[in-house]
CSV table of C-alpha atoms in Angstrom, one decimal:
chain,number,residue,atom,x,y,z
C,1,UNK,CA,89.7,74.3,68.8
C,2,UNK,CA,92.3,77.1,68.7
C,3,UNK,CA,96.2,76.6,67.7
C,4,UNK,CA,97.6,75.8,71.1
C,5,UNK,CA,95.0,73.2,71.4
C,6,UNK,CA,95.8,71.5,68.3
C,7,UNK,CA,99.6,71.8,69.3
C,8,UNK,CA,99.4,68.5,71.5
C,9,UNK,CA,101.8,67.9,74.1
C,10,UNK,CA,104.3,71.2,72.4
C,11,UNK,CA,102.1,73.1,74.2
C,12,UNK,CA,101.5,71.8,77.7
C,13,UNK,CA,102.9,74.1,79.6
C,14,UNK,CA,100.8,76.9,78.1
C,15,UNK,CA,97.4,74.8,78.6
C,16,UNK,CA,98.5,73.9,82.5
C,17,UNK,CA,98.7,78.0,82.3
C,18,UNK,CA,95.5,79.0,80.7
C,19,UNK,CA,94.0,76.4,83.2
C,20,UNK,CA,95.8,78.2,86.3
C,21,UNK,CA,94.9,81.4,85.4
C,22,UNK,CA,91.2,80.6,85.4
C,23,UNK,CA,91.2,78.5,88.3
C,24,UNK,CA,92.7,81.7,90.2
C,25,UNK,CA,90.3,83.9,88.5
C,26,UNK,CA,87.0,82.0,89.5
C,27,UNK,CA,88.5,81.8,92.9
C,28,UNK,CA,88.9,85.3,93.1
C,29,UNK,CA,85.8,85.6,92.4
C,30,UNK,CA,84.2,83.4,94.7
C,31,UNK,CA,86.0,84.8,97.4
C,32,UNK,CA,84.9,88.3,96.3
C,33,UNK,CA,81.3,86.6,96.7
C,34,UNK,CA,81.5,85.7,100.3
C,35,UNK,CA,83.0,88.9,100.7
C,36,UNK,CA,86.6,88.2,101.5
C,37,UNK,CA,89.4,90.6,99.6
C,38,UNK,CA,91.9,87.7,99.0
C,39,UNK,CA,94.2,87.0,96.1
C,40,UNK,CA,94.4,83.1,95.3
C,41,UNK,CA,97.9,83.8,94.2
C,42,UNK,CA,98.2,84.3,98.4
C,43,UNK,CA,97.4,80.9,99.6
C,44,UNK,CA,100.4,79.2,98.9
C,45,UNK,CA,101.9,80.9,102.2
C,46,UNK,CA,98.6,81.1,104.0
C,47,UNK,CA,97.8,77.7,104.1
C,48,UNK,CA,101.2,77.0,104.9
C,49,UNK,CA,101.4,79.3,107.9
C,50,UNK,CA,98.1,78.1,109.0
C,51,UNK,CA,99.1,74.8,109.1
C,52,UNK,CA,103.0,75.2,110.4
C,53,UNK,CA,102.9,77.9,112.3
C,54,UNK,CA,106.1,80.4,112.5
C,55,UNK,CA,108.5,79.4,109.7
C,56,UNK,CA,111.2,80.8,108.4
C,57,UNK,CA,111.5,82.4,104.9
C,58,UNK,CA,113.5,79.6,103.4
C,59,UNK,CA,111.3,76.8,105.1
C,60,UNK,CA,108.0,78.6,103.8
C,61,UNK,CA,110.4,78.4,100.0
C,62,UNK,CA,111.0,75.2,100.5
C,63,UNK,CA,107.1,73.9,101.5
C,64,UNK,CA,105.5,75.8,98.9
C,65,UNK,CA,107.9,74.6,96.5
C,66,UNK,CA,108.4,78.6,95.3
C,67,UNK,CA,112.0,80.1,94.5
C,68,UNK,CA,113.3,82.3,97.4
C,69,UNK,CA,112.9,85.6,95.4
C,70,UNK,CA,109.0,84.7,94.9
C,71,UNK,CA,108.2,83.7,98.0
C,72,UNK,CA,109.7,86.9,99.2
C,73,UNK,CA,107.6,89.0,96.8
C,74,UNK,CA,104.5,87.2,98.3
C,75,UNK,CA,105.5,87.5,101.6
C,76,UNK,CA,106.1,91.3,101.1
C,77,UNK,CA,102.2,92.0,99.3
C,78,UNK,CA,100.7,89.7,102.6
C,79,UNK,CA,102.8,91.9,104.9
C,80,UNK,CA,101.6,94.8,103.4
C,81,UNK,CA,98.2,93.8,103.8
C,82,UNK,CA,98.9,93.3,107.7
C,83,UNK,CA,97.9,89.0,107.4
C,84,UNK,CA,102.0,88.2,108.7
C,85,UNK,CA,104.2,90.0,110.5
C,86,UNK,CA,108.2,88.9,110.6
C,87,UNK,CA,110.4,88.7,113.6
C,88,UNK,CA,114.2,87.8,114.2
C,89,UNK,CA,115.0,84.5,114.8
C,90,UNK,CA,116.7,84.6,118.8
C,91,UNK,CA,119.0,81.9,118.0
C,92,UNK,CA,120.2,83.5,114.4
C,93,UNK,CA,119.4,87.2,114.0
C,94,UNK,CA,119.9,87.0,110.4
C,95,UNK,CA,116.9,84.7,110.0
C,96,UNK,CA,113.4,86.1,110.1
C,97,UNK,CA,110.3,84.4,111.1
C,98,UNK,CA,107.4,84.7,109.9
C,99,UNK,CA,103.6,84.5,111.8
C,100,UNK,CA,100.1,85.1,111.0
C,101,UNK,CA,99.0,87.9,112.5
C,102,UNK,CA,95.3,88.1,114.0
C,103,UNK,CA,94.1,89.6,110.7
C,104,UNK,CA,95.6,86.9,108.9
C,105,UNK,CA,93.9,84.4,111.5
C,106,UNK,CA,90.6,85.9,111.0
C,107,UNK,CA,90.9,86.0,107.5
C,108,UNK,CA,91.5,81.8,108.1
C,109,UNK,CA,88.2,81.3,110.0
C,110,UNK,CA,86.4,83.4,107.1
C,111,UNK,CA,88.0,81.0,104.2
C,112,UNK,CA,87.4,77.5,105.6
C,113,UNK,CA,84.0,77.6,104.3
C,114,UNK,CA,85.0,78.6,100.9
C,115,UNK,CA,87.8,76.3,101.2
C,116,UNK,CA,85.6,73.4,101.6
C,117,UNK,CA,83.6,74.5,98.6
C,118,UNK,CA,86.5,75.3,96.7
C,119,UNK,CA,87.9,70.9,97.4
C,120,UNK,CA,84.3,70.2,96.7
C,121,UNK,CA,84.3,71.6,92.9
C,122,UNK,CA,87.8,70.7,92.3
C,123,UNK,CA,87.6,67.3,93.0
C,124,UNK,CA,84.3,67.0,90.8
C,125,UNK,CA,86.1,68.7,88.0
C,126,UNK,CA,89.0,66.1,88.4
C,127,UNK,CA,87.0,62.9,89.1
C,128,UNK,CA,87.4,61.4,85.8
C,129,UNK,CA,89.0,59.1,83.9
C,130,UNK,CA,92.5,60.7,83.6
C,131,UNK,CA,92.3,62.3,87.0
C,132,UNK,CA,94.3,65.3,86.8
C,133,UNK,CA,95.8,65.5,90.3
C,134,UNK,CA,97.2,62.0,90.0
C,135,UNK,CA,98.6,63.2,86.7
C,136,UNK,CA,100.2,66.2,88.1
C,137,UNK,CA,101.8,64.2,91.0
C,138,UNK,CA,102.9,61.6,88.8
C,139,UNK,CA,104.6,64.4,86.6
C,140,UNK,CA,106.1,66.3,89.2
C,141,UNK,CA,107.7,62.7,90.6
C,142,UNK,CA,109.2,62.3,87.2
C,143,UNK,CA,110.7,66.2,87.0
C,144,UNK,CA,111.7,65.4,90.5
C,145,UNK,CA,114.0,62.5,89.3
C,146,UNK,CA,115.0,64.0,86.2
C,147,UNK,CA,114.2,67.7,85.1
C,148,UNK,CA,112.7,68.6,82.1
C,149,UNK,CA,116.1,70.4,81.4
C,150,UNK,CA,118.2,67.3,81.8
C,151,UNK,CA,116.1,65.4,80.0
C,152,UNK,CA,115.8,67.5,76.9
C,153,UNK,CA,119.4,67.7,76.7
C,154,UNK,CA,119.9,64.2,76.9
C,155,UNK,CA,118.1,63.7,74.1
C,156,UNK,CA,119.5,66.4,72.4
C,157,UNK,CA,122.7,64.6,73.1
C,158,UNK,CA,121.3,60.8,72.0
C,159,UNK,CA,120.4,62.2,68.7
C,160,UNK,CA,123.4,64.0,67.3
């Protein structure tokens, strides 16, 4: 047991990190296996658009539950790679769209298979006692009704 192990709950954040960042590393890697050049860091907006269809920049934000500057970042990389395209909204030309293109929709019919095998081992690794998705939505309704921020300083304020 290292440090930030022993640290308890002071150091949450940092394990729901160091759990994230191998999670997206063995997913990488099994995508890599069936031979599929994806970047799990990606599928936030990918499953998104595969499910909604053309949204706009803000409403992809807004269901992936990213800042606007991030979602543009990833937005720009899957661009790049030629899986979405964007296009000007006709009834606001400021707003732009944004569509899978056929790449992207390939690419979609190639993951479902590791997709299925990818809900398969996750929901063994959380089928247990404390079952971590249930956690993490029970958390996130809590930050949702009071940040972490608001909370902190309320204490802070209770206590002096």
């Amino acid at each position: 047991m290292n440090i930030i192990d022993e640290s308890g709950i002071l150091a949450l954040s940092t394990r729901l990190q160091r759990l994230s960042e191998q999670l997206r590393k063995d997913g990488a890697m099994l995508y890599k296996s069936f031979d599929i050049e994806f970047e799990p860091k990606w599928f936030p907006v990918i499953y998104t658009l595969h499910n909604k269809g053309v949204l706009s920049i803000v409403e992809i934000a807004n269901e992936i539950g990213y800042t606007h500057p991030s979602t543009i970042s990833l937005l720009k990389e899957l661009e790049k790679q030629k899986l979405i395209r964007s296009k000007k909204d006709k009834e606001d030309e400021r707003k732009r769209l944004i569509v899978l293109t056929t790449k992207g929709q390939d690419l979609i019919l190639k993951m479902k298979p590791v997709w299925d095998i990818i809900s398969d081992v996750l929901n063994e690794i959380t089928d247990n006692e404390n079952n971590l998705l249930k956690a993490i939505n029970e958390a996130e309704s809590k930050i949702a009704n009071q940040s972490f921020l608001q909370r902190a300083l309320q204490l802070k304020e209770n206590r002096l």
